[in-house]
Coordinates of C-alpha atoms in Angstrom, one line a residue:
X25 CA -5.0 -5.1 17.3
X26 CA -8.2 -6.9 16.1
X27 CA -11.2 -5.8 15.4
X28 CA -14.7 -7.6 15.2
X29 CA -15.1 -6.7 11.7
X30 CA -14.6 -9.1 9.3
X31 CA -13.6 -9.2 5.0
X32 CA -16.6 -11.6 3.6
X33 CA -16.8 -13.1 0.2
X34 CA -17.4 -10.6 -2.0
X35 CA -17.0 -11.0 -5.8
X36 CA -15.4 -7.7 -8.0
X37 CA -15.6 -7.7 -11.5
X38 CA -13.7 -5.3 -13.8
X39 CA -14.8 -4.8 -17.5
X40 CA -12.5 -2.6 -20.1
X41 CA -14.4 -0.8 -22.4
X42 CA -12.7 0.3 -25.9
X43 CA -13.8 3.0 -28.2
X44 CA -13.2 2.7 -32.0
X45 CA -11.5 6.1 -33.7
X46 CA -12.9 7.9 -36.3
X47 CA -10.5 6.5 -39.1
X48 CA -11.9 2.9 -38.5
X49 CA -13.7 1.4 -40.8
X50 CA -16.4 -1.5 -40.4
X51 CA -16.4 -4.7 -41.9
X52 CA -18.7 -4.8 -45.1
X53 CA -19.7 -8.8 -44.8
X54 CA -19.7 -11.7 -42.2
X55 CA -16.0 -12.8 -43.7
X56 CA -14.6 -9.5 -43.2
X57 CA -16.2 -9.5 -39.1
X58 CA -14.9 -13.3 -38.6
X59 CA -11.3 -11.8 -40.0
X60 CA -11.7 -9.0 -37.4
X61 CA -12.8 -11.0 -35.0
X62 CA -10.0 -13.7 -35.1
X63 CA -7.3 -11.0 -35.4
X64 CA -8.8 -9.3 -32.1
X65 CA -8.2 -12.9 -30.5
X66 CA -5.0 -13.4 -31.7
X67 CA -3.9 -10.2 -30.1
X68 CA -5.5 -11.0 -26.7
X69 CA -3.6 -14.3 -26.8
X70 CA -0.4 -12.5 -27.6
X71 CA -0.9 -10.2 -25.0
X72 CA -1.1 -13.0 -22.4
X73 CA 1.7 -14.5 -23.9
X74 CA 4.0 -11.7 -23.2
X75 CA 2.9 -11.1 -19.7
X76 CA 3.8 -14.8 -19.1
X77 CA 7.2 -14.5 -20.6
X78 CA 7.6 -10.7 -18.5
X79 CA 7.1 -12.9 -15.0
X80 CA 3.6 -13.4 -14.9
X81 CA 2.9 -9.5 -14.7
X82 CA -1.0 -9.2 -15.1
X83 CA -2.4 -7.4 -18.2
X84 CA -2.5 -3.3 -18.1
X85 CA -5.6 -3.3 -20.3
X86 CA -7.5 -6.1 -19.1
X87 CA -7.1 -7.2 -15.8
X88 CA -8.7 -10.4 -14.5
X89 CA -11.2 -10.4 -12.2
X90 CA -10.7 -11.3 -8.7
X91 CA -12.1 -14.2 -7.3
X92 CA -14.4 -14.7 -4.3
X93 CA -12.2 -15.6 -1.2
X94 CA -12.3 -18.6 0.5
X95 CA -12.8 -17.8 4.0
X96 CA -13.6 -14.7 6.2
X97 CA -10.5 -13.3 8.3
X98 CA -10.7 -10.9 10.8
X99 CA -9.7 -7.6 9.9
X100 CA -6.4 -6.3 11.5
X101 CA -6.7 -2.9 12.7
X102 CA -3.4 -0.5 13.0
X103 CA -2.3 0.8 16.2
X104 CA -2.6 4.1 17.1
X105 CA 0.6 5.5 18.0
X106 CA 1.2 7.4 21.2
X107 CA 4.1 9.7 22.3
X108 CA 6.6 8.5 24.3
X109 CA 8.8 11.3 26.6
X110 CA 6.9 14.0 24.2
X111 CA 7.7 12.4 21.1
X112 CA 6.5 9.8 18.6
X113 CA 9.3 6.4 17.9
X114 CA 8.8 5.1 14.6
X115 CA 11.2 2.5 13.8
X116 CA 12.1 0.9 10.3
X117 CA 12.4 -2.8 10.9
X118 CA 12.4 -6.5 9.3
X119 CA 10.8 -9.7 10.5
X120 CA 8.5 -12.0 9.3
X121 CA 4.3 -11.6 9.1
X122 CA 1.8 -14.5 8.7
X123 CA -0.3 -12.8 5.8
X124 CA -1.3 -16.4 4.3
X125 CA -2.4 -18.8 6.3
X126 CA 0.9 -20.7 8.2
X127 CA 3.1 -19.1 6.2
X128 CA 5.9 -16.8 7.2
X129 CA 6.7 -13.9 4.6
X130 CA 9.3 -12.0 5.2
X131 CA 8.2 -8.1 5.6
X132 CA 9.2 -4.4 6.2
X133 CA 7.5 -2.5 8.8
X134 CA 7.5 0.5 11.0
X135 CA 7.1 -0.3 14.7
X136 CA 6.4 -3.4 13.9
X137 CA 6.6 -6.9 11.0
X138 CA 4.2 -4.7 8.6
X139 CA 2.8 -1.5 7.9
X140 CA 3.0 1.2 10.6
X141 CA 0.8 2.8 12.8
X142 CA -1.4 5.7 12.7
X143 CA 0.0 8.6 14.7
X144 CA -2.4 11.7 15.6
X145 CA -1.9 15.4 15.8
X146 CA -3.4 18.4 15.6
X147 CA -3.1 21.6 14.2
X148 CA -0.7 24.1 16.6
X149 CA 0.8 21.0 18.2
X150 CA 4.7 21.3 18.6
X151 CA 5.4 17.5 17.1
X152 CA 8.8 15.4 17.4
X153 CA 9.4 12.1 15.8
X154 CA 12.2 9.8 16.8
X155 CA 12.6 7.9 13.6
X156 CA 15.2 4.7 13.4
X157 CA 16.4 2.6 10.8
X158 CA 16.8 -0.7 11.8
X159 CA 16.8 -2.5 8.6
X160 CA 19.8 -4.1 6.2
X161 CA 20.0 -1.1 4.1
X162 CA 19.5 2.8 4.1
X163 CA 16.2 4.2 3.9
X164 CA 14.2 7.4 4.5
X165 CA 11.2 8.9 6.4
X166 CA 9.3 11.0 3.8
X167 CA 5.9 12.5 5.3
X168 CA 3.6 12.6 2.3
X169 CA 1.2 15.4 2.4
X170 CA 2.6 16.9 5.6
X171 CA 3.3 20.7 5.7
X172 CA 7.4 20.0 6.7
X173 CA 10.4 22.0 6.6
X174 CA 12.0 21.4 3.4
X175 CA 15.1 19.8 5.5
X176 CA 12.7 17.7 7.2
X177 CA 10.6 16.3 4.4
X178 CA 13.0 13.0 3.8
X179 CA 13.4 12.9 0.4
X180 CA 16.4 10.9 -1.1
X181 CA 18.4 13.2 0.1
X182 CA 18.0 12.8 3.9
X183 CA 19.3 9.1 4.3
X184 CA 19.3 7.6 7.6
X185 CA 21.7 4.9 7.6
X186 CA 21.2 1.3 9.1
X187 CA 21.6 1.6 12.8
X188 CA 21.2 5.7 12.9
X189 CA 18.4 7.9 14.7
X190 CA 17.1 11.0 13.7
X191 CA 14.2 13.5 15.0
X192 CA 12.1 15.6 13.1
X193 CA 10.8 18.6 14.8
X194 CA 8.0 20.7 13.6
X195 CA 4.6 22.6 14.5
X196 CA 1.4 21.6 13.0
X197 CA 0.6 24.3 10.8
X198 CA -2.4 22.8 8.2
X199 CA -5.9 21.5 8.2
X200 CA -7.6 18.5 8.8
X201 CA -6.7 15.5 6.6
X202 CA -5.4 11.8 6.5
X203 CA -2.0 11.2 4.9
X204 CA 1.0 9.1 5.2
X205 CA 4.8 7.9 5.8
X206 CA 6.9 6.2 3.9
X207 CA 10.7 5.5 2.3
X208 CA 11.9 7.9 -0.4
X209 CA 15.2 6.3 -0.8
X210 CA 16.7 6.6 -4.2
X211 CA 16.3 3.4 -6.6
X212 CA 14.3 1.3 -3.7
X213 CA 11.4 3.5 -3.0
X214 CA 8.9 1.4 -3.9
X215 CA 10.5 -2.0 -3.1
X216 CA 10.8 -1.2 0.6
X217 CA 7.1 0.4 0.2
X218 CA 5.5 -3.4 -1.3
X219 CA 7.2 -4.9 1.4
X220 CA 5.3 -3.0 4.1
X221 CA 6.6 -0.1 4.8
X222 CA 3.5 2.5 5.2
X223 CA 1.9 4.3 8.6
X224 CA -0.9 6.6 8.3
X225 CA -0.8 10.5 9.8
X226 CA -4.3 12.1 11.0
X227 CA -3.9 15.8 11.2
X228 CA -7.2 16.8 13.4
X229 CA -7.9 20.6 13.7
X230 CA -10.9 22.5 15.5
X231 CA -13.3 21.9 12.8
X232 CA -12.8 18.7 12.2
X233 CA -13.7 18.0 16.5
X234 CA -16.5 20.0 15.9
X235 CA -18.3 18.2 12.9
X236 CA -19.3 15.2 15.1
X237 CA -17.7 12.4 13.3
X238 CA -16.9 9.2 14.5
X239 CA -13.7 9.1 16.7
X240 CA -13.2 6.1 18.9
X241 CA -10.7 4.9 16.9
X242 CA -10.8 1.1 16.1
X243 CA -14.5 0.9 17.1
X244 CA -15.9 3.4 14.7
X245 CA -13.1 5.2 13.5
X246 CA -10.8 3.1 11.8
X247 CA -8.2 3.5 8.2
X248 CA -8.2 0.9 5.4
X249 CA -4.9 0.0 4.1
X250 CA -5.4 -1.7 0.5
X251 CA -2.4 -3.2 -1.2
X252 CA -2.5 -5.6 -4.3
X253 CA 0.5 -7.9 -3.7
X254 CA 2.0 -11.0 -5.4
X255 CA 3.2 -13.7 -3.9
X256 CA 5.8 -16.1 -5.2
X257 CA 6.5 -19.6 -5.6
X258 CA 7.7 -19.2 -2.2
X259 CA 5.3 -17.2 -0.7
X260 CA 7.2 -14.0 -0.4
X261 CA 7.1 -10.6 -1.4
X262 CA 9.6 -10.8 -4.3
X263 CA 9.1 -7.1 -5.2
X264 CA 11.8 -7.1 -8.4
X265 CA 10.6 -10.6 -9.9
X266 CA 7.3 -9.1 -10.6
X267 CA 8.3 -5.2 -11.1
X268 CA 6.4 -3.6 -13.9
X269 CA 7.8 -0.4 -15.0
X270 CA 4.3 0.5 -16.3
X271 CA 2.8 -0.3 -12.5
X272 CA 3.3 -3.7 -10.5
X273 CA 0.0 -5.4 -10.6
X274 CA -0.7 -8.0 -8.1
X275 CA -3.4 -10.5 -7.8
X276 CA -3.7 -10.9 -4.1
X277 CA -5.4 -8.0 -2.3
X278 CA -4.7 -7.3 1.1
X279 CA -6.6 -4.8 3.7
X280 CA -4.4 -3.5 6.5
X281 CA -2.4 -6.4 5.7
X282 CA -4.8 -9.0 6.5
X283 CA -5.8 -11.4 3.2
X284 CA -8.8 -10.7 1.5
X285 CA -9.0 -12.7 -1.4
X286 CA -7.0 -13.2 -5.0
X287 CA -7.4 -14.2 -8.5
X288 CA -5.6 -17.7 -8.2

C-alpha cells in the first residue's frame, strides 16, 4: 500500500561531544596545543583507517552525517493484517524488493518480499496465529513485548523448520501498546531481522478507543519502520560482510522500507 505522504530532502547532522577527565592536563604553550592537536588527528585518521580495513563499518564515536536525498519517494505504508477463518497467517518468506531504484535486492519478509504487516487486537480477544516458515533455513516467531505463554513466546528454542506450520493460541491479557515480531533463532537472529524480517502488533484496549486518537489506519494512523542498512557492491543486504559486534551501522536509512536518503 501507498500512501500520499512523501520522505523530502531533509538534512540530519550528528555532532559527538567529548568531555576531558579530571586527570588531564592542559597544554602550557602553543607548541604543546599544536602537539595535541596533531596527535588528536592522527587518531581520527587511524580510526578511519581501521573501519576501512573492518569492511567499511562506519565509526562508533563519530558517525558521518547523512546526506540530503536526491529525490522524494512515496512512502510505503504496511498492510494491516486481517484474520482469515478466525486466525491471523503470517508467513516467513524470501523474494526480491526494489528498495533502490531498478534494483532487485534480495529480502526476508513476512507475508510478503519485506517487512510484515501490522496485525491488531484487543485486550480479552481470544487470538490465533498460523505462522509458516517458508524460507531456506529454520527460524522462529518471537512476539516481542507480548504477554505469551512461556511455550508460545518463540525463543530459540521453539524452531519451526523450513516448510512446517505452527499456531499460537492465546487471550489478550495487557494494555494498550505498539510492539513487534520477529526471528529469535539461535546464531541468525539478527541476520534474518536486517534482511526484513519485522511486522508490528497493536494491542488496543478500552481506553485507548476512548482517548480520541487518530485511527483510520494509513490515512492518519500509520507506524514508521526505520532501518539503517548497507548495501553492497552488489546492491544487496550482505548482513555478515558488514556485521559489527559492537552494532552494525549502516549508511542508508530506510522508512518502512522505502529509501530515504544515505551518506554516499
Amino acid at each position: 500500500m501507498k500512501s500520499r505522504f512523501w520522505i523530502s530532502s531533509l538534512l540530519i547532522s550528528t555532532i559527538m561531544v567529548g568531555g576531558c577527565s579530571a586527570g588531564d592536563t592542559q597544554p602550557e604553550n602553543e607548541s604543546e596545543k599544536n602537539q595535541a592537536m596533531d596527535h588528536t588527528n592522527m587518531e581520527s585518521e587511524q580510526k578511519m583507517g581501521d573501519m576501512e580495513e573492518m569492511g567499511g563499518h562506519m565509526s562508533h564515536e563519530n558517525p558521518p552525517a547523512l546526506n540530503d536525498s536526491k529525490e522524494e519517494n512515496e512512502l510505503a505504508i504496511l498492510p494491516l493484517l486481517e484474520p482469515k477463518d478466525r486466525s491471523y497467517p503470517i508467513t516467513a518468506q524470501q523474494g526480491t524488493t526494489e528498495i533502490l531504484d531498478g534494483i532487485q535486492t534480495e529480502t526476508y519478509g513476512y507475508n510478503g518480499s519485506f517487512l510484515g504487516p501490522v496485525i491488531r487486537i484487543k485486550r480479552g480477544d481470544a487470538v490465533t496465529f498460523k505462522t509458516r516458515n517458508e524460507l531456506t533455513e529454520p527460524t522462529t516467531f518471537h512476539w516481542h513485548g507480548l504477554d505469551i505463554p512461556g511455550k508460545a513466546d518463540g525463543g530459540p528454542h521453539q524452531i519451526i523448520e523450513p516448510g512446517e506450520t505452527k499456531e499460537v493460541k492465546f487471550t489478550v491479557n495487557q494494555d494498550a501498546s505498539t510492539l513487534w515480531f520477529h526471528p529469535h533463532q539461535k546464531g541468525i537472529t539478527a541476520e534474518q531481522v536486517y534482511k526484513g524480517l519485522a511486522g508490528l502488533i497493536y494491542v488496543e484496549d478500552e481506553n485507548s478507543q476512548k482517548l480520541g486518537l487518530p485511527d483510520h489506519y494509513g490515512v492518519n494512523d500509520f507506524p514508521l519502520v526505520f532501518q539503517d542498512r548497507q548495501f553492497d557492491d552488489k546492491n544487496q543486504l550482505n548482513f555478515r560482510a558488514v556485521h559489527n559486534d559492537d552494532g552494525t551501522i549502516g549508511n542508508t536509512l530506510l522508512v518502512n522500507g522505502t529509501y530515504s536518503w544515505n551518506t554516499i
